[in-house]
Amino acid sequence: MPSKDAKKKLKEYAAKRDFKKTPEPGPEAPAPKPKKAKPLQFAVQKHLASHLHYDLRLEHNGVLLSWAVPKGPSLNPADKRMAVRTEDHPFMYVEFEGVIPSGYGAGVMALWDRGTWEPAQGFEDVGKALAKGELKFSPNGVKLKGSWVLVRIRRKDEESRQEQWLMIKHRDEWAGDVDITTFAPQSVKTFGDLANILAGSKHANAFEHGAPVQGGETGKLFRKVISDAKALAAKPTALKTSKKKTAKKAAPKKTSKARK
Ligand code: MN
């Protein structure tokens, strides 16, 4: 609704015109309803594949800008986490969690954080920021909040097939010393960790004849996830915890209060 003052101004506007004669809009012409801009979506996926890493996804122009962060995000502004720019992903990937049984990215992926994001003031032109190699932004996830920056430190060249960036937390009330990847390792979608996701997947047996990676730390981690998943599958109650929770939430309450 226009304010009193605006109405007065509109009266002045109207007084100067004969709307039977001018094609200009009259003072009562309704303004179009402001289009509520849909907030941009944000996710981080914890992905055990050729190695454990965290995939940062920021919605932009209908796709997800993506960076693979080997050590995962850190809330400590002193940490500069390597973030390798990877190919844009389709928008729907923002909800994905599950087992990739074979091929590219084979392994287990947890939706580790999820929410919305916005570019910082002065970085609203995200395309320009990417071209320049600096994007200040604020995720509003479950685990990651406040002000962050992505800074490109290396362009694609003959030696480096992918752009290298750093992901850094700015000092604010959401910064801190807590190691967020170990403090909050689980999925924000199903509340379990990688083993729960593997155990609950239709591809639960995908790695029965061997993990996608055998050697080193990654091989060790795969073996642990696979054996933990087997143990979980052997006692179904442990598996169903998160499903029960969801079912409870979805079930209508029987009290009259809930019906209002
Ligand atoms: Mn990945």
mmCIF file of C-alpha atoms and ligand atoms in Angstrom:
data_model
loop_
_atom_site.group_PDB
_atom_site.id
_atom_site.type_symbol
_atom_site.label_atom_id
_atom_site.label_comp_id
_atom_site.label_asym_id
_atom_site.label_seq_id
_atom_site.Cartn_x
_atom_site.Cartn_y
_atom_site.Cartn_z
ATOM 1 C CA MET A 1 0.000 0.000 0.000
ATOM 2 C CA PRO A 2 1.329 3.454 -0.882
ATOM 3 C CA SER A 3 1.959 5.717 2.102
ATOM 4 C CA LYS A 4 -0.082 8.879 2.740
ATOM 5 C CA ASP A 5 2.690 10.966 1.268
ATOM 6 C CA ALA A 6 2.955 8.752 -1.789
ATOM 7 C CA LYS A 7 -0.824 8.985 -2.250
ATOM 8 C CA LYS A 8 -0.569 12.766 -2.197
ATOM 9 C CA LYS A 9 2.163 12.659 -4.826
ATOM 10 C CA LEU A 10 0.036 10.329 -6.914
ATOM 11 C CA LYS A 11 -2.853 12.805 -6.650
ATOM 12 C CA GLU A 12 -0.571 15.484 -8.044
ATOM 13 C CA TYR A 13 0.387 13.085 -10.814
ATOM 14 C CA ALA A 14 -3.275 12.389 -11.564
ATOM 15 C CA ALA A 15 -4.320 16.060 -11.448
ATOM 16 C CA LYS A 16 -2.029 16.873 -14.341
ATOM 17 C CA ARG A 17 -3.458 14.219 -16.625
ATOM 18 C CA ASP A 18 -6.697 13.184 -18.304
ATOM 19 C CA PHE A 19 -6.563 9.411 -18.314
ATOM 20 C CA LYS A 20 -9.255 9.222 -20.985
ATOM 21 C CA LYS A 21 -6.773 10.825 -23.310
ATOM 22 C CA THR A 22 -3.372 9.603 -22.190
ATOM 23 C CA PRO A 23 -2.142 6.036 -22.453
ATOM 24 C CA GLU A 24 -0.170 6.539 -19.239
ATOM 25 C CA PRO A 25 -1.221 4.416 -16.282
ATOM 26 C CA GLY A 26 -3.694 5.968 -13.863
ATOM 27 C CA PRO A 27 -2.900 6.500 -10.176
ATOM 28 C CA GLU A 28 -4.800 3.381 -9.161
ATOM 29 C CA ALA A 29 -2.899 1.058 -11.489
ATOM 30 C CA PRO A 30 -1.781 -1.798 -9.269
ATOM 31 C CA ALA A 31 1.909 -2.440 -8.915
ATOM 32 C CA PRO A 32 2.869 -5.982 -9.844
ATOM 33 C CA LYS A 33 3.259 -8.142 -6.804
ATOM 34 C CA PRO A 34 6.934 -8.092 -5.962
ATOM 35 C CA LYS A 35 8.406 -11.381 -7.087
ATOM 36 C CA LYS A 36 9.803 -12.998 -4.030
ATOM 37 C CA ALA A 37 13.314 -13.842 -5.089
ATOM 38 C CA LYS A 38 13.906 -17.501 -4.318
ATOM 39 C CA PRO A 39 16.854 -17.861 -2.008
ATOM 40 C CA LEU A 40 19.891 -19.496 -3.580
ATOM 41 C CA GLN A 41 20.492 -23.059 -2.447
ATOM 42 C CA PHE A 42 23.624 -24.318 -0.783
ATOM 43 C CA ALA A 43 24.947 -27.736 0.121
ATOM 44 C CA VAL A 44 28.090 -29.519 1.198
ATOM 45 C CA GLN A 45 28.400 -33.231 0.501
ATOM 46 C CA LYS A 46 30.842 -35.423 2.342
ATOM 47 C CA HIS A 47 32.105 -37.781 -0.311
ATOM 48 C CA LEU A 48 34.219 -40.842 0.267
ATOM 49 C CA ALA A 49 35.504 -41.758 -3.196
ATOM 50 C CA SER A 50 39.047 -41.728 -4.598
ATOM 51 C CA HIS A 51 39.723 -39.895 -1.337
ATOM 52 C CA LEU A 52 37.541 -38.331 1.348
ATOM 53 C CA HIS A 53 36.538 -34.782 0.457
ATOM 54 C CA TYR A 54 33.725 -32.303 0.888
ATOM 55 C CA ASP A 55 31.901 -30.963 -2.161
ATOM 56 C CA LEU A 56 30.793 -27.377 -1.755
ATOM 57 C CA ARG A 57 27.819 -26.450 -3.971
ATOM 58 C CA LEU A 58 26.466 -22.964 -4.524
ATOM 59 C CA GLU A 59 23.442 -22.403 -6.734
ATOM 60 C CA HIS A 60 24.120 -19.937 -9.528
ATOM 61 C CA ASN A 61 22.198 -19.449 -12.788
ATOM 62 C CA GLY A 62 20.248 -22.668 -12.335
ATOM 63 C CA VAL A 63 23.232 -24.919 -11.710
ATOM 64 C CA LEU A 64 25.494 -25.668 -8.776
ATOM 65 C CA LEU A 65 28.948 -24.150 -8.740
ATOM 66 C CA SER A 66 31.160 -26.838 -7.238
ATOM 67 C CA TRP A 67 34.419 -27.084 -5.362
ATOM 68 C CA ALA A 68 35.998 -30.195 -3.866
ATOM 69 C CA VAL A 69 37.494 -29.375 -0.477
ATOM 70 C CA PRO A 70 39.826 -32.250 0.535
ATOM 71 C CA LYS A 71 40.020 -31.369 4.244
ATOM 72 C CA GLY A 72 36.511 -29.954 4.437
ATOM 73 C CA PRO A 73 35.519 -26.489 5.590
ATOM 74 C CA SER A 74 37.071 -25.061 8.740
ATOM 75 C CA LEU A 75 35.448 -22.568 11.093
ATOM 76 C CA ASN A 76 38.892 -21.310 12.060
ATOM 77 C CA PRO A 77 39.811 -18.162 10.089
ATOM 78 C CA ALA A 78 43.477 -19.185 10.336
ATOM 79 C CA ASP A 79 42.798 -22.251 8.155
ATOM 80 C CA LYS A 80 42.953 -21.797 4.423
ATOM 81 C CA ARG A 81 41.310 -24.863 2.967
ATOM 82 C CA MET A 82 42.239 -25.925 -0.548
ATOM 83 C CA ALA A 83 39.134 -26.011 -2.754
ATOM 84 C CA VAL A 84 39.485 -27.423 -6.252
ATOM 85 C CA ARG A 85 36.888 -26.072 -8.637
ATOM 86 C CA THR A 86 35.040 -28.942 -10.271
ATOM 87 C CA GLU A 87 32.436 -29.008 -13.010
ATOM 88 C CA ASP A 88 29.062 -27.379 -12.376
ATOM 89 C CA HIS A 89 26.469 -29.873 -11.198
ATOM 90 C CA PRO A 90 22.750 -29.971 -12.029
ATOM 91 C CA PHE A 91 20.583 -28.102 -9.553
ATOM 92 C CA MET A 92 18.861 -31.236 -8.245
ATOM 93 C CA TYR A 93 22.183 -32.511 -6.967
ATOM 94 C CA VAL A 94 21.699 -30.170 -4.012
ATOM 95 C CA GLU A 95 19.605 -32.854 -2.268
ATOM 96 C CA PHE A 96 21.650 -35.878 -3.255
ATOM 97 C CA GLU A 97 22.898 -38.417 -0.779
ATOM 98 C CA GLY A 98 23.619 -42.048 -1.397
ATOM 99 C CA VAL A 99 25.879 -44.729 -2.749
ATOM 100 C CA ILE A 100 27.523 -44.352 -6.152
ATOM 101 C CA PRO A 101 28.129 -48.047 -6.878
ATOM 102 C CA SER A 102 30.667 -47.704 -9.675
ATOM 103 C CA GLY A 103 32.212 -45.362 -12.190
ATOM 104 C CA TYR A 104 32.963 -41.679 -11.652
ATOM 105 C CA GLY A 105 32.867 -40.716 -7.972
ATOM 106 C CA ALA A 106 32.213 -44.306 -6.870
ATOM 107 C CA GLY A 107 31.776 -44.417 -3.118
ATOM 108 C CA VAL A 108 29.431 -43.013 -0.495
ATOM 109 C CA MET A 109 28.081 -39.491 -0.249
ATOM 110 C CA ALA A 110 26.391 -37.839 2.720
ATOM 111 C CA LEU A 111 24.504 -34.564 2.571
ATOM 112 C CA TRP A 112 26.714 -32.995 5.213
ATOM 113 C CA ASP A 113 25.228 -29.497 5.169
ATOM 114 C CA ARG A 114 22.275 -27.879 3.466
ATOM 115 C CA GLY A 115 20.654 -24.478 3.341
ATOM 116 C CA THR A 116 20.689 -21.250 1.398
ATOM 117 C CA TRP A 117 23.427 -18.790 0.565
ATOM 118 C CA GLU A 118 23.911 -15.233 -0.549
ATOM 119 C CA PRO A 119 26.800 -13.341 -2.060
ATOM 120 C CA ALA A 120 28.221 -10.597 0.159
ATOM 121 C CA GLN A 121 27.653 -6.946 -0.581
ATOM 122 C CA GLY A 122 29.714 -6.036 -3.614
ATOM 123 C CA PHE A 123 29.742 -9.641 -4.858
ATOM 124 C CA GLU A 124 26.153 -9.795 -6.108
ATOM 125 C CA ASP A 125 27.452 -10.263 -9.641
ATOM 126 C CA VAL A 126 28.591 -13.820 -9.012
ATOM 127 C CA GLY A 127 29.753 -14.373 -12.585
ATOM 128 C CA LYS A 128 32.054 -11.398 -12.319
ATOM 129 C CA ALA A 129 33.314 -12.533 -8.922
ATOM 130 C CA LEU A 130 34.161 -15.967 -10.327
ATOM 131 C CA ALA A 131 35.985 -14.398 -13.253
ATOM 132 C CA LYS A 132 37.931 -12.163 -10.881
ATOM 133 C CA GLY A 133 38.691 -15.064 -8.574
ATOM 134 C CA GLU A 134 37.188 -13.801 -5.337
ATOM 135 C CA LEU A 135 33.714 -14.571 -3.991
ATOM 136 C CA LYS A 136 32.655 -13.442 -0.534
ATOM 137 C CA PHE A 137 29.512 -15.220 0.546
ATOM 138 C CA SER A 138 27.345 -16.265 3.443
ATOM 139 C CA PRO A 139 25.979 -19.781 3.669
ATOM 140 C CA ASN A 140 23.025 -20.295 5.949
ATOM 141 C CA GLY A 141 23.337 -23.986 6.543
ATOM 142 C CA VAL A 142 23.001 -26.183 9.592
ATOM 143 C CA LYS A 143 26.752 -26.229 10.208
ATOM 144 C CA LEU A 144 28.195 -23.415 8.126
ATOM 145 C CA LYS A 145 27.035 -19.863 8.691
ATOM 146 C CA GLY A 146 28.387 -16.362 8.654
ATOM 147 C CA SER A 147 30.868 -14.798 6.305
ATOM 148 C CA TRP A 148 33.252 -16.822 4.111
ATOM 149 C CA VAL A 149 35.430 -16.213 1.104
ATOM 150 C CA LEU A 150 36.613 -18.264 -1.844
ATOM 151 C CA VAL A 151 39.824 -16.961 -3.415
ATOM 152 C CA ARG A 152 41.365 -18.383 -6.543
ATOM 153 C CA ILE A 153 45.077 -19.028 -6.195
ATOM 154 C CA ARG A 154 45.674 -20.826 -9.453
ATOM 155 C CA ARG A 155 44.009 -20.783 -12.814
ATOM 156 C CA LYS A 156 43.664 -23.757 -15.107
ATOM 157 C CA ASP A 157 46.924 -24.257 -16.973
ATOM 158 C CA GLU A 158 48.918 -27.065 -18.533
ATOM 159 C CA GLU A 159 50.049 -28.389 -15.181
ATOM 160 C CA SER A 160 46.828 -27.768 -13.294
ATOM 161 C CA ARG A 161 43.739 -29.142 -14.983
ATOM 162 C CA GLN A 162 41.438 -27.498 -12.486
ATOM 163 C CA GLU A 163 41.309 -24.111 -10.806
ATOM 164 C CA GLN A 164 42.626 -24.038 -7.281
ATOM 165 C CA TRP A 165 40.888 -21.865 -4.716
ATOM 166 C CA LEU A 166 41.086 -21.391 -0.975
ATOM 167 C CA MET A 167 37.990 -21.502 1.227
ATOM 168 C CA ILE A 168 38.391 -19.309 4.294
ATOM 169 C CA LYS A 169 36.125 -18.371 7.175
ATOM 170 C CA HIS A 170 35.988 -14.725 8.125
ATOM 171 C CA ARG A 171 36.187 -13.696 11.749
ATOM 172 C CA ASP A 172 32.638 -13.323 13.064
ATOM 173 C CA GLU A 173 30.329 -14.879 15.642
ATOM 174 C CA TRP A 174 30.180 -18.104 13.578
ATOM 175 C CA ALA A 175 33.950 -18.587 13.538
ATOM 176 C CA GLY A 176 35.573 -20.819 16.143
ATOM 177 C CA ASP A 177 38.053 -23.514 17.066
ATOM 178 C CA VAL A 178 35.711 -26.475 16.929
ATOM 179 C CA ASP A 179 36.702 -28.948 14.214
ATOM 180 C CA ILE A 180 33.331 -29.036 12.524
ATOM 181 C CA THR A 181 34.009 -32.088 10.331
ATOM 182 C CA THR A 182 34.761 -34.297 13.336
ATOM 183 C CA PHE A 183 32.372 -32.520 15.726
ATOM 184 C CA ALA A 184 29.425 -32.867 13.338
ATOM 185 C CA PRO A 185 30.274 -35.679 10.907
ATOM 186 C CA GLN A 186 26.731 -36.760 10.082
ATOM 187 C CA SER A 187 24.232 -36.181 7.345
ATOM 188 C CA VAL A 188 21.765 -33.351 7.874
ATOM 189 C CA LYS A 189 19.272 -35.337 5.786
ATOM 190 C CA THR A 190 19.204 -38.751 7.448
ATOM 191 C CA PHE A 191 21.324 -38.003 10.529
ATOM 192 C CA GLY A 192 23.589 -40.989 10.020
ATOM 193 C CA ASP A 193 27.174 -41.161 8.859
ATOM 194 C CA LEU A 194 28.625 -42.855 5.755
ATOM 195 C CA ALA A 195 28.146 -46.379 7.165
ATOM 196 C CA ASN A 196 24.441 -45.734 7.853
ATOM 197 C CA ILE A 197 23.995 -44.451 4.327
ATOM 198 C CA LEU A 198 25.728 -47.485 2.848
ATOM 199 C CA ALA A 199 23.769 -49.884 5.058
ATOM 200 C CA GLY A 200 20.458 -48.244 4.141
ATOM 201 C CA SER A 201 21.141 -48.102 0.410
ATOM 202 C CA LYS A 202 19.785 -50.433 -2.254
ATOM 203 C CA HIS A 203 23.437 -50.567 -3.272
ATOM 204 C CA ALA A 204 24.470 -51.770 0.185
ATOM 205 C CA ASN A 205 26.386 -54.670 -1.373
ATOM 206 C CA ALA A 206 28.093 -52.568 -4.025
ATOM 207 C CA PHE A 207 31.522 -52.932 -2.432
ATOM 208 C CA GLU A 208 31.207 -56.522 -1.285
ATOM 209 C CA HIS A 209 33.977 -57.581 -3.628
ATOM 210 C CA GLY A 210 36.229 -54.724 -2.701
ATOM 211 C CA ALA A 211 36.190 -51.029 -2.043
ATOM 212 C CA PRO A 212 36.741 -48.597 -4.902
ATOM 213 C CA VAL A 213 40.048 -47.758 -3.213
ATOM 214 C CA GLN A 214 42.175 -50.394 -1.469
ATOM 215 C CA GLY A 215 45.317 -48.631 -0.353
ATOM 216 C CA GLY A 216 46.308 -45.931 2.077
ATOM 217 C CA GLU A 217 44.086 -43.949 4.413
ATOM 218 C CA THR A 218 41.202 -44.004 1.940
ATOM 219 C CA GLY A 219 41.309 -47.791 1.684
ATOM 220 C CA LYS A 220 41.312 -48.019 5.465
ATOM 221 C CA LEU A 221 38.359 -45.654 5.721
ATOM 222 C CA PHE A 222 36.439 -47.606 3.079
ATOM 223 C CA ARG A 223 37.034 -50.880 4.930
ATOM 224 C CA LYS A 224 35.764 -49.317 8.157
ATOM 225 C CA VAL A 225 32.649 -47.880 6.509
ATOM 226 C CA ILE A 226 31.912 -51.224 4.823
ATOM 227 C CA SER A 227 32.339 -53.256 8.015
ATOM 228 C CA ASP A 228 30.358 -50.738 10.093
ATOM 229 C CA ALA A 229 27.584 -50.894 7.514
ATOM 230 C CA LYS A 230 27.542 -54.698 7.769
ATOM 231 C CA ALA A 231 27.285 -54.476 11.554
ATOM 232 C CA LEU A 232 24.424 -51.992 11.266
ATOM 233 C CA ALA A 233 22.599 -54.201 8.771
ATOM 234 C CA ALA A 234 22.933 -57.106 11.212
ATOM 235 C CA LYS A 235 20.946 -55.195 13.841
ATOM 236 C CA PRO A 236 18.093 -53.550 12.013
ATOM 237 C CA THR A 237 17.022 -51.442 14.993
ATOM 238 C CA ALA A 238 20.168 -49.389 14.696
ATOM 239 C CA LEU A 239 19.395 -48.811 11.062
ATOM 240 C CA LYS A 240 15.854 -47.697 11.488
ATOM 241 C CA THR A 241 16.480 -44.914 13.990
ATOM 242 C CA SER A 242 16.375 -42.089 11.520
ATOM 243 C CA LYS A 243 13.483 -43.566 9.551
ATOM 244 C CA LYS A 244 11.405 -43.853 12.716
ATOM 245 C CA LYS A 245 12.063 -40.224 13.515
ATOM 246 C CA THR A 246 10.869 -39.135 10.100
ATOM 247 C CA ALA A 247 7.793 -41.332 10.323
ATOM 248 C CA LYS A 248 6.895 -39.872 13.704
ATOM 249 C CA LYS A 249 7.174 -36.358 12.386
ATOM 250 C CA ALA A 250 5.055 -37.129 9.347
ATOM 251 C CA ALA A 251 2.291 -38.889 11.282
ATOM 252 C CA PRO A 252 -0.662 -36.635 12.121
ATOM 253 C CA LYS A 253 -1.078 -35.964 15.818
ATOM 254 C CA LYS A 254 -4.243 -37.235 17.386
ATOM 255 C CA THR A 255 -4.813 -34.460 19.878
ATOM 256 C CA SER A 256 -7.547 -31.949 19.078
ATOM 257 C CA LYS A 257 -4.990 -29.195 19.459
ATOM 258 C CA ALA A 258 -3.064 -30.525 16.486
ATOM 259 C CA ARG A 259 -6.198 -30.509 14.320
ATOM 260 C CA LYS A 260 -6.693 -26.763 14.610
HETATM 261 MN MN MN B 1 32.962 -35.408 -4.941
#
